[in-house]
Coordinates of C-alpha atoms in Angstrom, one line a residue:
M1 CA -195.5 60.1 -51.4
L2 CA -194.4 58.6 -54.7
H3 CA -191.9 60.5 -56.9
K4 CA -190.5 59.7 -60.4
T5 CA -186.7 60.4 -60.7
R6 CA -183.6 59.3 -62.5
G7 CA -180.8 57.7 -60.5
I8 CA -177.2 56.4 -60.7
V9 CA -176.3 53.4 -58.7
F10 CA -173.4 53.9 -56.3
K11 CA -173.3 50.9 -53.9
T12 CA -175.4 47.8 -53.2
T13 CA -175.2 46.1 -49.8
S14 CA -176.9 42.8 -48.7
Y15 CA -179.6 43.5 -46.1
S16 CA -181.1 40.0 -45.7
E17 CA -181.2 36.7 -47.5
S18 CA -183.3 38.2 -50.3
S19 CA -183.1 42.0 -49.9
V20 CA -180.5 44.8 -50.4
V21 CA -179.9 48.4 -49.5
V22 CA -178.8 50.4 -52.5
Q23 CA -177.2 53.9 -52.4
I24 CA -178.4 55.8 -55.4
F25 CA -177.5 59.3 -56.5
T26 CA -180.9 60.7 -57.6
E27 CA -181.8 63.7 -59.7
K28 CA -184.5 64.9 -57.3
F29 CA -183.1 64.0 -53.9
G30 CA -179.4 63.6 -54.1
L31 CA -177.7 60.6 -52.5
Q32 CA -180.3 58.3 -50.9
S33 CA -180.4 54.8 -49.5
Y34 CA -183.2 52.5 -50.7
L35 CA -184.3 49.2 -49.3
I36 CA -185.4 46.8 -52.0
N37 CA -187.1 43.7 -50.7
G38 CA -186.9 40.3 -52.5
V39 CA -184.6 41.5 -55.2
K40 CA -182.5 38.3 -55.0
K41 CA -185.5 36.1 -55.6
P42 CA -185.9 34.6 -59.1
K43 CA -189.3 36.2 -59.8
S44 CA -188.5 39.6 -58.4
K45 CA -189.7 42.5 -60.7
I46 CA -186.5 44.4 -59.9
R47 CA -183.4 42.5 -61.1
M48 CA -180.0 42.6 -59.4
N49 CA -178.3 43.3 -62.7
S50 CA -180.0 46.7 -62.7
L51 CA -178.2 47.6 -59.5
Q52 CA -174.6 47.3 -60.7
P53 CA -172.2 50.2 -60.1
L54 CA -173.1 53.4 -62.1
H55 CA -176.0 51.8 -63.9
L56 CA -178.5 54.5 -65.0
L57 CA -182.0 54.2 -63.7
E58 CA -185.5 55.4 -64.0
M59 CA -187.4 54.9 -60.8
I60 CA -190.6 55.5 -58.9
A61 CA -189.8 55.8 -55.2
Y62 CA -191.3 56.7 -51.9
H63 CA -189.6 59.7 -50.3
K64 CA -189.8 60.8 -46.7
P65 CA -187.8 64.0 -46.2
F66 CA -186.3 62.9 -42.9
G67 CA -186.1 59.2 -43.6
N68 CA -182.7 57.4 -43.5
I69 CA -183.8 54.5 -45.7
Q70 CA -186.3 55.0 -48.5
R71 CA -188.3 52.5 -50.5
V72 CA -188.7 51.8 -54.2
S73 CA -192.0 51.1 -56.0
E74 CA -190.6 50.6 -59.5
L75 CA -187.1 50.7 -61.0
R76 CA -185.7 49.9 -64.4
H77 CA -182.3 50.2 -66.1
Q78 CA -182.7 53.1 -68.6
P79 CA -181.0 53.6 -70.9
I80 CA -179.8 50.0 -71.2
F81 CA -176.1 49.8 -71.7
Q82 CA -174.9 48.6 -75.1
S83 CA -171.2 48.0 -74.3
I84 CA -170.1 48.7 -70.7
P85 CA -171.1 45.3 -69.3
Y86 CA -169.3 43.5 -72.2
D87 CA -166.1 45.6 -72.6
I88 CA -163.5 44.9 -69.9
V89 CA -161.8 48.3 -70.3
K90 CA -165.1 50.2 -70.0
S91 CA -166.3 48.1 -67.1
S92 CA -162.9 48.6 -65.3
I93 CA -163.3 52.4 -65.9
I94 CA -166.8 52.2 -64.3
M95 CA -165.5 50.3 -61.3
F96 CA -162.8 52.9 -60.7
L97 CA -165.0 55.9 -61.2
N98 CA -167.6 54.4 -58.9
E99 CA -165.1 54.1 -56.1
V100 CA -164.0 57.7 -56.6
L101 CA -167.5 59.0 -56.7
Y102 CA -168.5 57.1 -53.6
K103 CA -165.7 58.7 -51.7
S104 CA -166.4 62.1 -53.1
L105 CA -170.2 62.6 -53.1
R106 CA -171.8 62.5 -49.8
Q107 CA -174.5 65.2 -50.0
H108 CA -178.1 64.3 -49.6
E109 CA -179.3 67.5 -51.2
P110 CA -180.2 67.4 -54.9
D111 CA -177.7 68.8 -57.4
E112 CA -179.3 68.6 -60.8
V113 CA -176.3 70.1 -62.7
L114 CA -173.9 67.6 -61.2
F115 CA -176.4 64.8 -61.8
E116 CA -176.8 65.7 -65.5
F117 CA -173.0 65.7 -65.9
L118 CA -172.6 62.3 -64.4
F119 CA -175.6 60.8 -66.3
H120 CA -174.4 62.2 -69.6
A121 CA -170.8 61.2 -69.1
I122 CA -171.7 57.6 -68.4
E123 CA -173.9 57.5 -71.5
I124 CA -170.9 58.9 -73.5
L125 CA -168.7 56.1 -72.1
D126 CA -171.1 53.5 -73.2
S127 CA -171.1 54.8 -76.8
L128 CA -167.4 55.8 -76.9
S129 CA -165.1 54.0 -79.5
T130 CA -162.0 56.2 -79.3
G131 CA -160.1 57.9 -76.5
L132 CA -161.0 55.4 -73.8
A133 CA -157.5 55.5 -72.3
N134 CA -158.0 59.2 -71.4
F135 CA -161.7 59.1 -70.4
H136 CA -161.2 58.7 -66.7
L137 CA -158.6 61.4 -66.5
Y138 CA -160.8 64.0 -68.2
F139 CA -163.8 62.9 -66.2
L140 CA -162.1 63.3 -62.9
L141 CA -160.6 66.8 -63.7
R142 CA -164.0 67.9 -65.0
L143 CA -165.7 66.6 -61.9
T144 CA -163.7 68.9 -59.7
R145 CA -165.7 71.8 -61.2
F146 CA -168.8 70.4 -59.4
L147 CA -166.9 69.5 -56.2
G148 CA -165.5 73.0 -55.7
F149 CA -161.8 72.7 -56.5
Y150 CA -161.5 73.0 -60.2
P151 CA -158.0 74.2 -61.1
D152 CA -157.4 77.9 -61.5
T153 CA -156.2 78.0 -65.2
S154 CA -155.6 81.8 -65.5
L155 CA -151.8 81.3 -65.7
A156 CA -151.9 77.9 -67.5
G157 CA -150.4 79.2 -70.7
S158 CA -147.3 80.7 -69.1
S159 CA -146.5 78.5 -66.2
A160 CA -144.3 75.4 -65.9
F161 CA -145.7 74.2 -62.5
F162 CA -149.1 73.4 -61.1
D163 CA -149.5 73.6 -57.3
L164 CA -151.7 70.7 -56.3
K165 CA -152.2 72.1 -52.8
D166 CA -153.4 75.5 -53.8
G167 CA -154.9 74.5 -57.1
N168 CA -153.2 77.0 -59.4
Y169 CA -150.4 77.4 -61.9
S170 CA -147.0 79.0 -61.0
G171 CA -143.9 80.1 -62.8
M172 CA -141.8 78.9 -60.0
P173 CA -142.0 75.6 -58.0
P174 CA -143.7 76.0 -54.6
S175 CA -141.9 75.3 -51.3
H176 CA -143.5 71.9 -51.0
A177 CA -143.5 68.7 -53.0
L178 CA -147.2 68.7 -53.9
V179 CA -146.6 69.9 -57.4
L180 CA -146.8 69.0 -61.1
E181 CA -143.6 69.6 -63.1
P182 CA -142.9 69.5 -66.8
P183 CA -143.8 67.5 -68.9
L184 CA -146.7 66.5 -66.7
T185 CA -147.9 70.1 -66.4
A186 CA -148.5 70.4 -70.1
L187 CA -150.4 67.1 -70.2
W188 CA -152.5 68.2 -67.2
T189 CA -153.4 71.4 -69.1
S190 CA -154.2 69.5 -72.3
I191 CA -156.7 67.3 -70.4
L192 CA -158.3 70.4 -68.9
N193 CA -158.7 71.9 -72.3
S194 CA -160.2 68.8 -73.8
N195 CA -163.8 67.5 -74.1
F196 CA -165.4 64.1 -74.5
D197 CA -165.3 64.4 -78.3
N198 CA -161.5 64.7 -78.7
L199 CA -159.9 62.6 -76.0
Q200 CA -158.1 60.5 -78.6
T201 CA -156.0 63.6 -79.5
I202 CA -154.3 63.7 -76.1
Q203 CA -151.0 61.9 -76.7
M204 CA -149.2 60.4 -73.7
S205 CA -147.3 57.2 -72.8
S206 CA -148.8 54.6 -70.4
N207 CA -146.3 55.7 -67.8
E208 CA -147.3 59.4 -68.2
R209 CA -150.9 58.4 -67.9
K210 CA -150.2 56.5 -64.7
L211 CA -148.3 59.5 -63.2
I212 CA -151.1 61.9 -64.2
L213 CA -153.7 59.6 -62.6
E214 CA -151.6 59.4 -59.4
K215 CA -151.5 63.3 -59.3
I216 CA -155.2 63.6 -59.9
L217 CA -155.9 61.2 -57.0
L218 CA -153.5 63.1 -54.8
Y219 CA -155.3 66.3 -55.8
Y220 CA -158.6 64.7 -54.6
Q221 CA -157.0 63.6 -51.3
L222 CA -155.8 67.2 -50.7
H223 CA -159.2 68.8 -51.3
I224 CA -161.7 66.2 -50.0
E225 CA -161.5 65.5 -46.3
G226 CA -161.4 61.8 -45.5
F227 CA -161.0 60.8 -49.2
G228 CA -158.5 58.1 -48.4
Q229 CA -156.9 55.7 -50.7
V230 CA -158.3 54.4 -54.0
R231 CA -157.4 50.8 -55.0
S232 CA -159.4 50.1 -58.2
H233 CA -157.1 52.1 -60.4
E234 CA -154.5 49.4 -60.1
V235 CA -156.9 47.0 -61.8
L236 CA -157.7 49.6 -64.5
E237 CA -154.0 50.1 -65.2
E238 CA -153.4 46.4 -65.6
V239 CA -156.4 46.1 -68.0
M240 CA -155.2 49.0 -70.1
R241 CA -151.7 47.6 -70.3
E242 CA -153.0 44.3 -71.8

């Protein structure tokens, strides 16, 4: 049966000389794998440049409830990015967030609220002109709300430490080293209290930003089984340093 749905590209893998299998997080069906035949051919109606990481799609696809690999009837890049493919900072952010999302989202069930957050956030990144350096930090902390381990902020205003293992604030350091200490605790809190419209107001040095990102990735490792190591942030840090 044919269905119309929006999608977000996660990963494209070569299947044959002219075909690929694309993992797409869809609005209607969650994360699905789609076989696209002939996409590498010059006259293919579906273009490979539509299957780049975190590109936003409108698609008409066949869906079998118990199928491992689905098929696509029509697919187009919609909305068309205006800046992400041409801006090295934005494209580096996309590559990094794509790696994190691929490691974090494994459900095949639909989650329309999560999908809407991701789709809207990528649209915002494409149009953003300020606050780029903090976008990925806010995105990742906000994403934890949908993944089930959003920080408990009830004691945020009166605590100097944040326990990464337990996900809450504390007035005293915990008995382990998995903790945020001042001044990083205050920066962590300011990111949590931000939104996509005021990211440029978060003031931190490049070194503080690097440390915060390391703590965020550690937070993910502690709360997502098998999350593993992320490498693409090293490229992002180099790009932002230039």
